[in-house]
mmCIF file with all atom_site columns, C-alpha atoms and ligand atoms in Angstrom:
data_model
loop_
_atom_site.group_PDB
_atom_site.id
_atom_site.type_symbol
_atom_site.label_atom_id
_atom_site.label_alt_id
_atom_site.label_comp_id
_atom_site.label_asym_id
_atom_site.label_entity_id
_atom_site.label_seq_id
_atom_site.pdbx_PDB_ins_code
_atom_site.Cartn_x
_atom_site.Cartn_y
_atom_site.Cartn_z
_atom_site.occupancy
_atom_site.B_iso_or_equiv
_atom_site.pdbx_formal_charge
_atom_site.auth_seq_id
_atom_site.auth_comp_id
_atom_site.auth_asym_id
_atom_site.auth_atom_id
_atom_site.pdbx_PDB_model_num
ATOM   1   C  CA  . MET H 1 1   ? 6.055   65.262  41.469 1.00 63.00 ? 1284 MET H CA  1
ATOM   2   C  CA  . MET H 1 2   ? 6.851   65.083  37.802 1.00 81.00 ? 1285 MET H CA  1
ATOM   3   C  CA  . SER H 1 3   ? 8.645   62.040  36.401 1.00 87.00 ? 1286 SER H CA  1
ATOM   4   C  CA  . ALA H 1 4   ? 11.967  62.458  34.589 1.00 88.00 ? 1287 ALA H CA  1
ATOM   5   C  CA  . GLY H 1 5   ? 10.209  61.535  31.336 1.00 91.00 ? 1288 GLY H CA  1
ATOM   6   C  CA  . GLU H 1 6   ? 7.513   64.184  31.764 1.00 92.00 ? 1289 GLU H CA  1
ATOM   7   C  CA  . LEU H 1 7   ? 10.125  66.768  32.633 1.00 93.00 ? 1290 LEU H CA  1
ATOM   8   C  CA  . GLU H 1 8   ? 12.156  65.906  29.557 1.00 95.00 ? 1291 GLU H CA  1
ATOM   9   C  CA  . SER H 1 9   ? 9.121   65.991  27.280 1.00 96.00 ? 1292 SER H CA  1
ATOM   10  C  CA  . ILE H 1 10  ? 8.392   69.563  28.387 1.00 97.00 ? 1293 ILE H CA  1
ATOM   11  C  CA  . LEU H 1 11  ? 11.980  70.689  27.926 1.00 98.00 ? 1294 LEU H CA  1
ATOM   12  C  CA  . LEU H 1 12  ? 12.020  69.150  24.435 1.00 97.00 ? 1295 LEU H CA  1
ATOM   13  C  CA  . ARG H 1 13  ? 9.088   71.285  23.300 1.00 98.00 ? 1296 ARG H CA  1
ATOM   14  C  CA  . ARG H 1 14  ? 10.307  73.654  20.636 1.00 97.00 ? 1297 ARG H CA  1
ATOM   15  C  CA  . HIS H 1 15  ? 8.242   76.805  21.258 1.00 98.00 ? 1298 HIS H CA  1
ATOM   16  C  CA  . TRP H 1 16  ? 9.159   78.832  24.322 1.00 98.00 ? 1299 TRP H CA  1
ATOM   17  C  CA  . VAL H 1 17  ? 7.537   82.076  25.424 1.00 98.00 ? 1300 VAL H CA  1
ATOM   18  C  CA  . PHE H 1 18  ? 9.239   84.209  28.049 1.00 98.00 ? 1301 PHE H CA  1
ATOM   19  C  CA  . ASP H 1 19  ? 8.045   86.877  30.384 1.00 98.00 ? 1302 ASP H CA  1
ATOM   20  C  CA  . LEU H 1 20  ? 10.505  89.766  30.231 1.00 96.00 ? 1303 LEU H CA  1
ATOM   21  C  CA  . ASP H 1 21  ? 10.912  91.751  33.462 1.00 93.00 ? 1304 ASP H CA  1
ATOM   22  C  CA  . GLY H 1 22  ? 12.234  89.743  36.379 1.00 94.00 ? 1305 GLY H CA  1
ATOM   23  C  CA  . THR H 1 23  ? 12.589  86.641  34.193 1.00 97.00 ? 1306 THR H CA  1
ATOM   24  C  CA  . LEU H 1 24  ? 15.171  87.607  31.560 1.00 97.00 ? 1307 LEU H CA  1
ATOM   25  C  CA  . THR H 1 25  ? 16.278  90.575  33.664 1.00 95.00 ? 1308 THR H CA  1
ATOM   26  C  CA  . LEU H 1 26  ? 17.019  90.931  37.331 1.00 91.00 ? 1309 LEU H CA  1
ATOM   27  C  CA  . PRO H 1 27  ? 13.890  92.394  38.924 1.00 81.00 ? 1310 PRO H CA  1
ATOM   28  C  CA  . VAL H 1 28  ? 13.911  96.204  39.088 1.00 79.00 ? 1311 VAL H CA  1
ATOM   29  C  CA  . HIS H 1 29  ? 10.162  96.904  39.035 1.00 78.00 ? 1312 HIS H CA  1
ATOM   30  C  CA  . ASP H 1 30  ? 8.875   97.727  42.479 1.00 83.00 ? 1313 ASP H CA  1
ATOM   31  C  CA  . PHE H 1 31  ? 5.177   97.495  41.751 1.00 85.00 ? 1314 PHE H CA  1
ATOM   32  C  CA  . SER H 1 32  ? 4.075   98.970  45.074 1.00 87.00 ? 1315 SER H CA  1
ATOM   33  C  CA  . VAL H 1 33  ? 6.147   102.089 44.321 1.00 88.00 ? 1316 VAL H CA  1
ATOM   34  C  CA  . ILE H 1 34  ? 4.674   102.245 40.808 1.00 90.00 ? 1317 ILE H CA  1
ATOM   35  C  CA  . ARG H 1 35  ? 1.145   101.876 42.213 1.00 94.00 ? 1318 ARG H CA  1
ATOM   36  C  CA  . HIS H 1 36  ? 1.824   104.690 44.622 1.00 92.00 ? 1319 HIS H CA  1
ATOM   37  C  CA  . ALA H 1 37  ? 3.181   106.973 41.860 1.00 91.00 ? 1320 ALA H CA  1
ATOM   38  C  CA  . LEU H 1 38  ? 0.081   106.352 39.742 1.00 92.00 ? 1321 LEU H CA  1
ATOM   39  C  CA  . GLY H 1 39  ? -2.451  106.459 42.575 1.00 93.00 ? 1322 GLY H CA  1
ATOM   40  C  CA  . VAL H 1 40  ? -3.444  102.841 41.987 1.00 93.00 ? 1323 VAL H CA  1
ATOM   41  C  CA  . PRO H 1 41  ? -4.992  101.281 45.110 1.00 92.00 ? 1324 PRO H CA  1
ATOM   42  C  CA  . LYS H 1 42  ? -2.733  98.895  47.042 1.00 90.00 ? 1325 LYS H CA  1
ATOM   43  C  CA  . GLY H 1 43  ? -2.813  95.310  45.850 1.00 87.00 ? 1326 GLY H CA  1
ATOM   44  C  CA  . THR H 1 44  ? -4.681  96.216  42.659 1.00 90.00 ? 1327 THR H CA  1
ATOM   45  C  CA  . ASP H 1 45  ? -3.542  95.056  39.238 1.00 90.00 ? 1328 ASP H CA  1
ATOM   46  C  CA  . ILE H 1 46  ? -2.063  98.192  37.620 1.00 92.00 ? 1329 ILE H CA  1
ATOM   47  C  CA  . LEU H 1 47  ? -3.131  97.543  34.026 1.00 90.00 ? 1330 LEU H CA  1
ATOM   48  C  CA  . GLY H 1 48  ? -6.549  96.335  35.151 1.00 91.00 ? 1331 GLY H CA  1
ATOM   49  C  CA  . TYR H 1 49  ? -7.019  99.521  37.145 1.00 93.00 ? 1332 TYR H CA  1
ATOM   50  C  CA  . LEU H 1 50  ? -5.991  101.741 34.216 1.00 93.00 ? 1333 LEU H CA  1
ATOM   51  C  CA  . ALA H 1 51  ? -8.366  99.823  31.954 1.00 92.00 ? 1334 ALA H CA  1
ATOM   52  C  CA  . SER H 1 52  ? -11.228 100.582 34.358 1.00 94.00 ? 1335 SER H CA  1
ATOM   53  C  CA  . LEU H 1 53  ? -10.753 104.357 33.991 1.00 94.00 ? 1336 LEU H CA  1
ATOM   54  C  CA  . SER H 1 54  ? -12.085 106.640 31.290 1.00 95.00 ? 1337 SER H CA  1
ATOM   55  C  CA  . GLN H 1 55  ? -9.715  107.461 28.437 1.00 94.00 ? 1338 GLN H CA  1
ATOM   56  C  CA  . GLU H 1 56  ? -9.181  110.975 29.864 1.00 95.00 ? 1339 GLU H CA  1
ATOM   57  C  CA  . GLU H 1 57  ? -8.337  109.734 33.316 1.00 94.00 ? 1340 GLU H CA  1
ATOM   58  C  CA  . ALA H 1 58  ? -6.179  106.873 32.067 1.00 94.00 ? 1341 ALA H CA  1
ATOM   59  C  CA  . GLN H 1 59  ? -4.046  108.663 29.471 1.00 95.00 ? 1342 GLN H CA  1
ATOM   60  C  CA  . PRO H 1 60  ? -1.891  110.751 31.866 1.00 94.00 ? 1343 PRO H CA  1
ATOM   61  C  CA  . LEU H 1 61  ? -1.354  107.644 33.993 1.00 94.00 ? 1344 LEU H CA  1
ATOM   62  C  CA  . HIS H 1 62  ? -0.308  105.630 30.942 1.00 93.00 ? 1345 HIS H CA  1
ATOM   63  C  CA  . ASP H 1 63  ? 2.137   108.413 30.064 1.00 93.00 ? 1346 ASP H CA  1
ATOM   64  C  CA  . ARG H 1 64  ? 3.531   108.425 33.596 1.00 93.00 ? 1347 ARG H CA  1
ATOM   65  C  CA  . LEU H 1 65  ? 3.825   104.609 33.593 1.00 91.00 ? 1348 LEU H CA  1
ATOM   66  C  CA  . HIS H 1 66  ? 5.695   104.767 30.296 1.00 91.00 ? 1349 HIS H CA  1
ATOM   67  C  CA  . GLU H 1 67  ? 8.055   107.332 31.827 1.00 91.00 ? 1350 GLU H CA  1
ATOM   68  C  CA  . ILE H 1 68  ? 8.682   105.142 34.869 1.00 90.00 ? 1351 ILE H CA  1
ATOM   69  C  CA  . GLU H 1 69  ? 9.261   102.049 32.754 1.00 88.00 ? 1352 GLU H CA  1
ATOM   70  C  CA  . SER H 1 70  ? 11.617  103.947 30.412 1.00 87.00 ? 1353 SER H CA  1
ATOM   71  C  CA  . GLY H 1 71  ? 13.579  105.184 33.425 1.00 86.00 ? 1354 GLY H CA  1
ATOM   72  C  CA  . LEU H 1 72  ? 13.995  101.622 34.651 1.00 86.00 ? 1355 LEU H CA  1
ATOM   73  C  CA  . LEU H 1 73  ? 15.737  100.700 31.366 1.00 86.00 ? 1356 LEU H CA  1
ATOM   74  C  CA  . GLU H 1 74  ? 18.903  102.291 32.697 1.00 85.00 ? 1357 GLU H CA  1
ATOM   75  C  CA  . ARG H 1 75  ? 19.015  99.753  35.489 1.00 86.00 ? 1358 ARG H CA  1
ATOM   76  C  CA  . ILE H 1 76  ? 18.473  96.675  33.331 1.00 90.00 ? 1359 ILE H CA  1
ATOM   77  C  CA  . GLU H 1 77  ? 20.726  93.750  34.131 1.00 92.00 ? 1360 GLU H CA  1
ATOM   78  C  CA  . PRO H 1 78  ? 20.585  90.299  32.573 1.00 95.00 ? 1361 PRO H CA  1
ATOM   79  C  CA  . ALA H 1 79  ? 19.409  87.403  34.708 1.00 96.00 ? 1362 ALA H CA  1
ATOM   80  C  CA  . PRO H 1 80  ? 22.290  85.012  35.442 1.00 95.00 ? 1363 PRO H CA  1
ATOM   81  C  CA  . GLY H 1 81  ? 22.706  82.466  32.657 1.00 96.00 ? 1364 GLY H CA  1
ATOM   82  C  CA  . LEU H 1 82  ? 20.629  84.453  30.148 1.00 97.00 ? 1365 LEU H CA  1
ATOM   83  C  CA  . ILE H 1 83  ? 23.001  84.406  27.179 1.00 97.00 ? 1366 ILE H CA  1
ATOM   84  C  CA  . ARG H 1 84  ? 23.994  80.782  27.712 1.00 97.00 ? 1367 ARG H CA  1
ATOM   85  C  CA  . LEU H 1 85  ? 20.337  79.744  27.742 1.00 98.00 ? 1368 LEU H CA  1
ATOM   86  C  CA  . MET H 1 86  ? 19.466  81.780  24.632 1.00 98.00 ? 1369 MET H CA  1
ATOM   87  C  CA  . GLU H 1 87  ? 22.416  80.325  22.713 1.00 97.00 ? 1370 GLU H CA  1
ATOM   88  C  CA  . SER H 1 88  ? 21.488  76.847  23.728 1.00 97.00 ? 1371 SER H CA  1
ATOM   89  C  CA  . LEU H 1 89  ? 17.827  77.218  22.718 1.00 98.00 ? 1372 LEU H CA  1
ATOM   90  C  CA  . GLN H 1 90  ? 18.797  78.759  19.408 1.00 97.00 ? 1373 GLN H CA  1
ATOM   91  C  CA  . ARG H 1 91  ? 21.230  75.940  18.704 1.00 96.00 ? 1374 ARG H CA  1
ATOM   92  C  CA  . ARG H 1 92  ? 18.349  73.513  19.214 1.00 97.00 ? 1375 ARG H CA  1
ATOM   93  C  CA  . GLY H 1 93  ? 16.276  75.428  16.679 1.00 97.00 ? 1376 GLY H CA  1
ATOM   94  C  CA  . TYR H 1 94  ? 13.602  76.385  19.231 1.00 98.00 ? 1377 TYR H CA  1
ATOM   95  C  CA  . ARG H 1 95  ? 11.263  79.277  18.414 1.00 98.00 ? 1378 ARG H CA  1
ATOM   96  C  CA  . LEU H 1 96  ? 11.353  82.005  21.060 1.00 98.00 ? 1379 LEU H CA  1
ATOM   97  C  CA  . GLY H 1 97  ? 8.773   84.637  21.950 1.00 98.00 ? 1380 GLY H CA  1
ATOM   98  C  CA  . ILE H 1 98  ? 8.138   87.326  24.549 1.00 98.00 ? 1381 ILE H CA  1
ATOM   99  C  CA  . LEU H 1 99  ? 4.816   88.025  26.230 1.00 98.00 ? 1382 LEU H CA  1
ATOM   100 C  CA  . THR H 1 100 ? 5.041   91.051  28.495 1.00 97.00 ? 1383 THR H CA  1
ATOM   101 C  CA  . ARG H 1 101 ? 2.726   93.442  30.298 1.00 93.00 ? 1384 ARG H CA  1
ATOM   102 C  CA  . ASN H 1 102 ? 5.301   96.119  29.483 1.00 92.00 ? 1385 ASN H CA  1
ATOM   103 C  CA  . THR H 1 103 ? 5.013   98.003  26.165 1.00 92.00 ? 1386 THR H CA  1
ATOM   104 C  CA  . ARG H 1 104 ? 6.399   96.487  22.993 1.00 94.00 ? 1387 ARG H CA  1
ATOM   105 C  CA  . GLU H 1 105 ? 8.662   99.516  22.528 1.00 93.00 ? 1388 GLU H CA  1
ATOM   106 C  CA  . ILE H 1 106 ? 10.255  99.100  25.951 1.00 93.00 ? 1389 ILE H CA  1
ATOM   107 C  CA  . ALA H 1 107 ? 10.456  95.345  25.422 1.00 95.00 ? 1390 ALA H CA  1
ATOM   108 C  CA  . LEU H 1 108 ? 12.459  95.890  22.222 1.00 95.00 ? 1391 LEU H CA  1
ATOM   109 C  CA  . ARG H 1 109 ? 14.772  98.343  23.965 1.00 93.00 ? 1392 ARG H CA  1
ATOM   110 C  CA  . THR H 1 110 ? 15.201  95.967  26.904 1.00 94.00 ? 1393 THR H CA  1
ATOM   111 C  CA  . LEU H 1 111 ? 16.171  93.074  24.615 1.00 96.00 ? 1394 LEU H CA  1
ATOM   112 C  CA  . ASP H 1 112 ? 18.669  95.386  22.931 1.00 94.00 ? 1395 ASP H CA  1
ATOM   113 C  CA  . CYS H 1 113 ? 20.177  96.446  26.273 1.00 92.00 ? 1396 CYS H CA  1
ATOM   114 C  CA  . LEU H 1 114 ? 20.483  92.786  27.205 1.00 95.00 ? 1397 LEU H CA  1
ATOM   115 C  CA  . GLY H 1 115 ? 22.137  92.002  23.855 1.00 95.00 ? 1398 GLY H CA  1
ATOM   116 C  CA  . ILE H 1 116 ? 19.587  89.301  22.998 1.00 97.00 ? 1399 ILE H CA  1
ATOM   117 C  CA  . GLY H 1 117 ? 17.446  91.068  20.384 1.00 96.00 ? 1400 GLY H CA  1
ATOM   118 C  CA  . ALA H 1 118 ? 18.742  88.742  17.674 1.00 96.00 ? 1401 ALA H CA  1
ATOM   119 C  CA  . TYR H 1 119 ? 17.233  85.654  19.324 1.00 97.00 ? 1402 TYR H CA  1
ATOM   120 C  CA  . PHE H 1 120 ? 13.671  86.907  18.825 1.00 97.00 ? 1403 PHE H CA  1
ATOM   121 C  CA  . SER H 1 121 ? 11.875  87.758  15.615 1.00 95.00 ? 1404 SER H CA  1
ATOM   122 C  CA  . GLU H 1 122 ? 10.010  91.031  16.099 1.00 94.00 ? 1405 GLU H CA  1
ATOM   123 C  CA  . ALA H 1 123 ? 6.632   89.524  15.311 1.00 96.00 ? 1406 ALA H CA  1
ATOM   124 C  CA  . CYS H 1 124 ? 7.081   87.191  18.295 1.00 97.00 ? 1407 CYS H CA  1
ATOM   125 C  CA  . ILE H 1 125 ? 7.420   90.013  20.827 1.00 98.00 ? 1408 ILE H CA  1
ATOM   126 C  CA  . LEU H 1 126 ? 4.008   90.884  22.224 1.00 98.00 ? 1409 LEU H CA  1
ATOM   127 C  CA  . GLY H 1 127 ? 3.542   93.902  24.478 1.00 96.00 ? 1410 GLY H CA  1
ATOM   128 C  CA  . ARG H 1 128 ? 0.478   95.087  26.313 1.00 92.00 ? 1411 ARG H CA  1
ATOM   129 C  CA  . SER H 1 129 ? -1.109  96.636  23.216 1.00 92.00 ? 1412 SER H CA  1
ATOM   130 C  CA  . ASP H 1 130 ? -0.518  93.564  21.064 1.00 96.00 ? 1413 ASP H CA  1
ATOM   131 C  CA  . ALA H 1 131 ? -2.647  91.148  23.080 1.00 95.00 ? 1414 ALA H CA  1
ATOM   132 C  CA  . PRO H 1 132 ? -4.887  91.325  26.155 1.00 94.00 ? 1415 PRO H CA  1
ATOM   133 C  CA  . PRO H 1 133 ? -2.584  91.377  29.199 1.00 93.00 ? 1416 PRO H CA  1
ATOM   134 C  CA  . LYS H 1 134 ? -1.599  88.214  31.076 1.00 96.00 ? 1417 LYS H CA  1
ATOM   135 C  CA  . PRO H 1 135 ? -3.161  86.132  32.593 1.00 96.00 ? 1418 PRO H CA  1
ATOM   136 C  CA  . ASP H 1 136 ? -5.316  86.234  29.462 1.00 97.00 ? 1419 ASP H CA  1
ATOM   137 C  CA  . PRO H 1 137 ? -4.018  83.380  27.277 1.00 98.00 ? 1420 PRO H CA  1
ATOM   138 C  CA  . GLU H 1 138 ? -4.717  85.210  23.999 1.00 98.00 ? 1421 GLU H CA  1
ATOM   139 C  CA  . GLY H 1 139 ? -1.056  86.199  23.521 1.00 98.00 ? 1422 GLY H CA  1
ATOM   140 C  CA  . LEU H 1 140 ? -0.038  82.536  23.617 1.00 98.00 ? 1423 LEU H CA  1
ATOM   141 C  CA  . PHE H 1 141 ? -2.813  81.648  21.173 1.00 98.00 ? 1424 PHE H CA  1
ATOM   142 C  CA  . ARG H 1 142 ? -1.496  84.279  18.752 1.00 98.00 ? 1425 ARG H CA  1
ATOM   143 C  CA  . LEU H 1 143 ? 2.064   83.021  19.015 1.00 98.00 ? 1426 LEU H CA  1
ATOM   144 C  CA  . SER H 1 144 ? 0.988   79.436  18.479 1.00 98.00 ? 1427 SER H CA  1
ATOM   145 C  CA  . LEU H 1 145 ? -0.900  80.504  15.331 1.00 97.00 ? 1428 LEU H CA  1
ATOM   146 C  CA  . GLN H 1 146 ? 2.157   82.352  14.067 1.00 97.00 ? 1429 GLN H CA  1
ATOM   147 C  CA  . TRP H 1 147 ? 4.313   79.321  14.688 1.00 98.00 ? 1430 TRP H CA  1
ATOM   148 C  CA  . GLU H 1 148 ? 1.692   77.017  13.189 1.00 98.00 ? 1431 GLU H CA  1
ATOM   149 C  CA  . THR H 1 149 ? 1.629   74.880  16.289 1.00 98.00 ? 1432 THR H CA  1
ATOM   150 C  CA  . GLU H 1 150 ? -0.837  74.174  19.096 1.00 97.00 ? 1433 GLU H CA  1
ATOM   151 C  CA  . PRO H 1 151 ? -0.928  76.050  22.425 1.00 97.00 ? 1434 PRO H CA  1
ATOM   152 C  CA  . HIS H 1 152 ? -0.312  72.774  24.287 1.00 97.00 ? 1435 HIS H CA  1
ATOM   153 C  CA  . GLU H 1 153 ? 3.034   72.534  22.484 1.00 97.00 ? 1436 GLU H CA  1
ATOM   154 C  CA  . LEU H 1 154 ? 4.192   75.799  24.094 1.00 98.00 ? 1437 LEU H CA  1
ATOM   155 C  CA  . VAL H 1 155 ? 6.198   76.436  27.237 1.00 98.00 ? 1438 VAL H CA  1
ATOM   156 C  CA  . MET H 1 156 ? 5.553   79.647  29.206 1.00 98.00 ? 1439 MET H CA  1
ATOM   157 C  CA  . ILE H 1 157 ? 8.435   80.801  31.398 1.00 98.00 ? 1440 ILE H CA  1
ATOM   158 C  CA  . GLY H 1 158 ? 8.051   83.521  34.012 1.00 98.00 ? 1441 GLY H CA  1
ATOM   159 C  CA  . ASP H 1 159 ? 8.661   84.791  37.515 1.00 97.00 ? 1442 ASP H CA  1
ATOM   160 C  CA  . TYR H 1 160 ? 5.114   85.736  38.526 1.00 95.00 ? 1443 TYR H CA  1
ATOM   161 C  CA  . ILE H 1 161 ? 1.717   84.166  39.035 1.00 97.00 ? 1444 ILE H CA  1
ATOM   162 C  CA  . PHE H 1 162 ? 0.295   85.892  35.928 1.00 97.00 ? 1445 PHE H CA  1
ATOM   163 C  CA  . ASP H 1 163 ? 2.855   84.105  33.748 1.00 98.00 ? 1446 ASP H CA  1
ATOM   164 C  CA  . LEU H 1 164 ? 1.974   80.724  35.179 1.00 98.00 ? 1447 LEU H CA  1
ATOM   165 C  CA  . GLN H 1 165 ? -1.772  81.369  34.960 1.00 98.00 ? 1448 GLN H CA  1
ATOM   166 C  CA  . THR H 1 166 ? -1.351  82.434  31.351 1.00 98.00 ? 1449 THR H CA  1
ATOM   167 C  CA  . GLY H 1 167 ? 0.399   79.180  30.564 1.00 98.00 ? 1450 GLY H CA  1
ATOM   168 C  CA  . ARG H 1 168 ? -2.274  77.152  32.355 1.00 98.00 ? 1451 ARG H CA  1
ATOM   169 C  CA  . ASN H 1 169 ? -5.097  79.121  30.731 1.00 98.00 ? 1452 ASN H CA  1
ATOM   170 C  CA  . ALA H 1 170 ? -3.642  78.356  27.308 1.00 98.00 ? 1453 ALA H CA  1
ATOM   171 C  CA  . GLY H 1 171 ? -2.978  74.684  28.050 1.00 98.00 ? 1454 GLY H CA  1
ATOM   172 C  CA  . ALA H 1 172 ? 0.780   75.259  27.783 1.00 98.00 ? 1455 ALA H CA  1
ATOM   173 C  CA  . ALA H 1 173 ? 3.472   73.925  30.116 1.00 98.00 ? 1456 ALA H CA  1
ATOM   174 C  CA  . THR H 1 174 ? 4.850   76.327  32.725 1.00 98.00 ? 1457 THR H CA  1
ATOM   175 C  CA  . ILE H 1 175 ? 8.297   77.014  34.116 1.00 98.00 ? 1458 ILE H CA  1
ATOM   176 C  CA  . HIS H 1 176 ? 8.556   79.182  37.208 1.00 98.00 ? 1459 HIS H CA  1
ATOM   177 C  CA  . VAL H 1 177 ? 11.855  81.052  37.597 1.00 98.00 ? 1460 VAL H CA  1
ATOM   178 C  CA  . ASP H 1 178 ? 11.930  81.840  41.293 1.00 97.00 ? 1461 ASP H CA  1
ATOM   179 C  CA  . ARG H 1 179 ? 15.126  83.237  42.775 1.00 94.00 ? 1462 ARG H CA  1
ATOM   180 C  CA  . SER H 1 180 ? 13.764  82.672  46.277 1.00 94.00 ? 1463 SER H CA  1
ATOM   181 C  CA  . GLY H 1 181 ? 13.294  78.950  45.593 1.00 94.00 ? 1464 GLY H CA  1
ATOM   182 C  CA  . THR H 1 182 ? 9.976   78.955  47.460 1.00 95.00 ? 1465 THR H CA  1
ATOM   183 C  CA  . TYR H 1 183 ? 7.714   78.266  44.436 1.00 96.00 ? 1466 TYR H CA  1
ATOM   184 C  CA  . SER H 1 184 ? 4.554   79.808  45.809 1.00 96.00 ? 1467 SER H CA  1
ATOM   185 C  CA  . TRP H 1 185 ? 2.242   78.510  43.071 1.00 97.00 ? 1468 TRP H CA  1
ATOM   186 C  CA  . PRO H 1 186 ? 2.938   74.769  42.794 1.00 96.00 ? 1469 PRO H CA  1
ATOM   187 C  CA  . GLU H 1 187 ? -0.510  74.065  41.333 1.00 97.00 ? 1470 GLU H CA  1
ATOM   188 C  CA  . LEU H 1 188 ? 0.377   76.337  38.388 1.00 98.00 ? 1471 LEU H CA  1
ATOM   189 C  CA  . THR H 1 189 ? 3.984   75.178  37.989 1.00 97.00 ? 1472 THR H CA  1
ATOM   190 C  CA  . ASP H 1 190 ? 5.283   72.232  35.974 1.00 97.00 ? 1473 ASP H CA  1
ATOM   191 C  CA  . ILE H 1 191 ? 8.976   72.959  36.461 1.00 97.00 ? 1474 ILE H CA  1
ATOM   192 C  CA  . GLY H 1 192 ? 10.582  75.275  39.016 1.00 97.00 ? 1475 GLY H CA  1
ATOM   193 C  CA  . VAL H 1 193 ? 14.103  76.664  38.691 1.00 97.00 ? 1476 VAL H CA  1
ATOM   194 C  CA  . GLU H 1 194 ? 15.879  79.289  40.737 1.00 97.00 ? 1477 GLU H CA  1
ATOM   195 C  CA  . THR H 1 195 ? 17.813  80.743  37.805 1.00 97.00 ? 1478 THR H CA  1
ATOM   196 C  CA  . LEU H 1 196 ? 18.117  80.579  34.028 1.00 98.00 ? 1479 LEU H CA  1
ATOM   197 C  CA  . ASP H 1 197 ? 21.467  78.911  34.658 1.00 97.00 ? 1480 ASP H CA  1
ATOM   198 C  CA  . GLU H 1 198 ? 19.650  76.093  36.400 1.00 97.00 ? 1481 GLU H CA  1
ATOM   199 C  CA  . LEU H 1 199 ? 17.163  75.889  33.526 1.00 98.00 ? 1482 LEU H CA  1
ATOM   200 C  CA  . HIS H 1 200 ? 20.057  75.636  31.100 1.00 97.00 ? 1483 HIS H CA  1
ATOM   201 C  CA  . SER H 1 201 ? 21.628  72.896  33.186 1.00 97.00 ? 1484 SER H CA  1
ATOM   202 C  CA  . ILE H 1 202 ? 18.536  70.645  33.075 1.00 96.00 ? 1485 ILE H CA  1
ATOM   203 C  CA  . LEU H 1 203 ? 18.045  70.844  29.290 1.00 96.00 ? 1486 LEU H CA  1
ATOM   204 C  CA  . PRO H 1 204 ? 18.270  67.309  27.884 1.00 92.00 ? 1487 PRO H CA  1
ATOM   205 C  CA  . ASP H 1 205 ? 21.221  66.632  25.540 1.00 82.00 ? 1488 ASP H CA  1
HETATM 206 MG MG1 . MG  E 2 .   ? 7.960   89.302  35.401 1.00 55.77 ? 707  MG  E MG1 1
#
């Protein structure tokens, strides 16, 4: 159990990196359906599977994945408390980034749909071609270089195990946004919140 002081020291860090889908948005990706559509074996990491194929085999699947992910844009809805949290972090002068296994192009369009594009500088939005996919910590290393800070000064916020592993692998703090409130990966989680609203509510004054 984290002490109030430890909790506060994490929340006062000034460099926050967010996962996109299911963290800033309500979850719409059904990965088992996507696996099925692409012929990816059950329980297998989709990007890892595509990376294991030859270029010729992988390309049509990448195209299909892009199509599926573009289609999902129409169903994008902001996670509760999103705008309030973004405003609050901006007011504090925090630097904000995105690290997503989606493409950068879809990430930019998603942020636009959500109306929060202005909170992120474009160089701080990393898609799956900009850095090795999570849980590889490289994306966080790149952001920390850009921000001229150290990875252990970062906070990684996400809804899935890959996000938390990425944070741990980089030596960053982790915040798990888990609507179910079950927090399945306590060993990877520094702070657990059910919603962005709750995260906003625990920010120190
Ligand atoms: Mg996610």
